[in-house]
Short mmCIF file of C-alpha atoms in Angstrom, two decimals:
data_model
loop_
_atom_site.label_atom_id
_atom_site.label_comp_id
_atom_site.label_asym_id
_atom_site.label_seq_id
_atom_site.Cartn_x
_atom_site.Cartn_y
_atom_site.Cartn_z
CA UNK A 1 115.54 78.92 50.20
CA UNK A 2 114.19 75.87 51.76
CA UNK A 3 113.78 72.96 49.08
CA UNK A 4 110.10 71.81 48.87
CA UNK A 5 111.02 68.37 48.45
CA UNK A 6 113.79 67.58 50.94
CA UNK A 7 113.52 70.76 53.12
CA UNK A 8 117.53 71.23 52.45
CA UNK A 9 118.11 74.90 52.91
CA UNK A 10 121.13 75.35 50.25
CA UNK A 11 120.24 75.83 46.60
CA UNK A 12 121.78 77.41 43.38
CA UNK A 13 119.86 79.80 41.13
CA UNK A 14 119.48 78.25 37.49
CA UNK A 15 117.46 81.03 35.88
CA UNK A 16 116.05 84.38 36.73
CA UNK A 17 113.32 86.29 34.92
CA UNK A 18 111.37 89.52 35.41
CA UNK A 19 107.88 89.66 35.00
CA UNK A 20 106.61 91.65 32.11
CA UNK A 21 105.17 94.08 34.41
CA UNK A 22 108.50 94.37 36.36
CA UNK A 23 106.93 93.81 39.69
CA UNK A 24 108.09 90.34 40.12
CA UNK A 25 111.41 88.11 39.64
CA UNK A 26 110.93 84.51 38.94
CA UNK A 27 113.67 82.14 39.66
CA UNK A 28 114.26 78.84 38.79
CA UNK A 29 116.45 77.06 41.82
CA UNK A 30 118.12 73.38 42.14
CA UNK A 31 118.58 71.97 45.21
CA UNK A 32 121.87 71.21 46.05
CA UNK A 33 121.13 67.94 48.07
CA UNK A 34 118.11 66.13 45.79
CA UNK A 35 119.07 68.29 42.65
CA UNK A 36 115.29 68.80 41.99
CA UNK A 37 114.31 72.00 40.62
CA UNK A 38 111.63 74.21 42.03
CA UNK A 39 110.55 78.05 41.11
CA UNK A 40 110.48 80.72 43.41
CA UNK A 41 108.86 84.35 43.21
CA UNK A 42 110.38 87.71 44.79
CA UNK A 43 108.45 90.72 44.88
CA UNK A 44 108.84 94.11 46.47
CA UNK A 45 107.49 94.26 50.34
CA UNK A 46 104.58 96.66 49.71
CA UNK A 47 103.53 97.06 53.36
CA UNK A 48 103.77 101.08 53.96
CA UNK A 49 105.58 102.48 57.02
CA UNK A 50 103.10 104.21 58.92
CA UNK A 51 102.63 107.04 61.46
CA UNK A 52 100.48 107.11 64.47
CA UNK A 53 98.88 110.74 64.53
CA UNK A 54 97.96 112.36 68.06
CA UNK A 55 94.28 111.45 67.54
CA UNK A 56 95.10 107.80 67.20
CA UNK A 57 94.84 107.58 63.30
CA UNK A 58 97.21 105.72 61.38
CA UNK A 59 98.55 107.04 57.95
CA UNK A 60 101.57 106.08 55.72
CA UNK A 61 104.94 107.86 56.48
CA UNK A 62 105.45 110.92 53.93
CA UNK A 63 108.78 112.21 53.82
CA UNK A 64 107.32 114.95 51.41
CA UNK A 65 105.50 116.20 54.51
CA UNK A 66 108.34 116.21 57.06
CA UNK A 67 110.23 118.36 54.39
CA UNK A 68 107.55 120.85 54.02
CA UNK A 69 107.01 121.19 57.65
CA UNK A 70 111.15 121.94 57.77
CA UNK A 71 111.18 124.33 54.94
CA UNK A 72 108.16 126.57 56.45
CA UNK A 73 109.88 126.54 59.84
CA UNK A 74 113.25 127.21 58.30
CA UNK A 75 111.83 129.85 55.70
CA UNK A 76 114.27 132.97 55.26
CA UNK A 77 116.73 131.24 57.67
CA UNK A 78 120.54 130.56 56.72
CA UNK A 79 120.17 126.81 56.73
CA UNK A 80 121.52 124.56 54.00
CA UNK A 81 119.26 122.40 52.21
CA UNK A 82 121.72 119.36 52.93
CA UNK A 83 121.04 120.01 56.40
CA UNK A 84 117.26 119.61 56.22
CA UNK A 85 117.76 116.59 53.93
CA UNK A 86 120.04 115.02 56.91
CA UNK A 87 117.13 115.63 59.37
CA UNK A 88 114.45 114.17 56.91
CA UNK A 89 116.75 111.00 56.33
CA UNK A 90 117.13 110.54 60.03
CA UNK A 91 113.69 110.70 60.24
CA UNK A 92 112.90 108.21 57.71
CA UNK A 93 115.55 105.70 58.98
CA UNK A 94 113.78 106.04 62.21
CA UNK A 95 110.42 105.15 61.08
CA UNK A 96 111.86 102.33 58.68
CA UNK A 97 113.58 100.75 61.68
CA UNK A 98 110.57 100.10 63.58
CA UNK A 99 109.63 96.59 64.11
CA UNK A 100 106.17 97.50 63.81
CA UNK A 101 106.65 99.46 60.93
CA UNK A 102 105.00 102.40 62.47
CA UNK A 103 106.19 104.99 64.88
CA UNK A 104 104.22 107.85 66.71
CA UNK A 105 104.46 111.43 65.26
CA UNK A 106 105.01 112.51 68.63
CA UNK A 107 108.34 110.84 68.95
CA UNK A 108 108.88 112.17 65.30
CA UNK A 109 108.41 115.57 66.50
CA UNK A 110 110.39 115.32 69.33
CA UNK A 111 113.54 113.97 67.19
CA UNK A 112 113.03 116.92 64.64
CA UNK A 113 112.69 119.46 67.47
CA UNK A 114 115.77 118.22 69.20
CA UNK A 115 117.74 118.74 65.56
CA UNK A 116 116.34 122.23 64.87
CA UNK A 117 117.30 123.29 68.73
CA UNK A 118 120.78 122.51 67.83
CA UNK A 119 120.60 123.89 64.18
CA UNK A 120 118.77 126.97 64.39
CA UNK A 121 116.81 128.67 67.49
CA UNK A 122 114.30 130.62 65.16
CA UNK A 123 113.50 127.53 62.99
CA UNK A 124 112.87 125.45 66.09
CA UNK A 125 110.77 127.96 67.90
CA UNK A 126 108.53 128.33 64.58
CA UNK A 127 108.42 124.45 64.37
CA UNK A 128 107.70 123.92 68.00
CA UNK A 129 104.90 126.63 67.72
CA UNK A 130 103.05 124.62 65.29
CA UNK A 131 104.09 120.94 66.62
CA UNK A 132 103.45 121.74 70.38
CA UNK A 133 100.18 123.63 69.21
CA UNK A 134 100.80 126.68 71.43
CA UNK A 135 97.53 128.07 72.35
CA UNK A 136 98.28 131.19 73.43
CA UNK A 137 101.30 133.79 73.70
CA UNK A 138 101.84 132.80 77.28
CA UNK A 139 102.88 129.03 76.23
CA UNK A 140 104.97 130.61 73.25
CA UNK A 141 106.61 132.99 75.78
CA UNK A 142 107.15 129.87 78.17
CA UNK A 143 108.96 127.93 75.47
CA UNK A 144 111.02 131.23 74.57
CA UNK A 145 112.37 131.53 78.28
CA UNK A 146 113.30 128.07 78.46
CA UNK A 147 115.25 128.63 75.34
CA UNK A 148 116.93 131.69 76.31
CA UNK A 149 117.62 129.89 79.80
CA UNK A 150 119.47 127.00 78.35
CA UNK A 151 121.50 129.35 76.24
CA UNK A 152 122.62 131.34 79.25
CA UNK A 153 123.57 128.28 81.02
CA UNK A 154 125.49 127.11 78.12
CA UNK A 155 127.66 130.27 77.83
CA UNK A 156 128.26 130.47 81.66
CA UNK A 157 129.40 127.09 81.95
CA UNK A 158 131.68 127.90 78.87
CA UNK A 159 133.02 131.06 80.55
CA UNK A 160 133.67 128.89 83.82
CA UNK A 161 135.70 126.44 81.89
#
């Protein structure tokens, strides 16, 4: 903390107190150069992490929405809750690591689809059908064919090695 009197960057904390509301910490500090005392205040960073929707709207990131979407996609599938929690944690970390404090939902959706594709193909197709907003059966079938093709290619490459 920079001393307001001499500009020195080193100090020691003499006293710390929490506010009555619990949303603020008051610290009495003493500069190690000029030995004058000053007060600093700390509060929680309250700027929310945001997501940018497909239509350009911004809204606060909500990990519960991510989990709800995963639970719908994975309904009646043999997927442990810990795996879903790991996906949600990874998404939350991705959003929080943004220097702008916001991420497009398109990137979040792609991240979730990649992980679901590795985890469970049925859950992947369910999630993709909502996320990619399939308009008709042909779009749905196209995605299924891609999934089957990639599975067959992996199987043949395993047999070849």
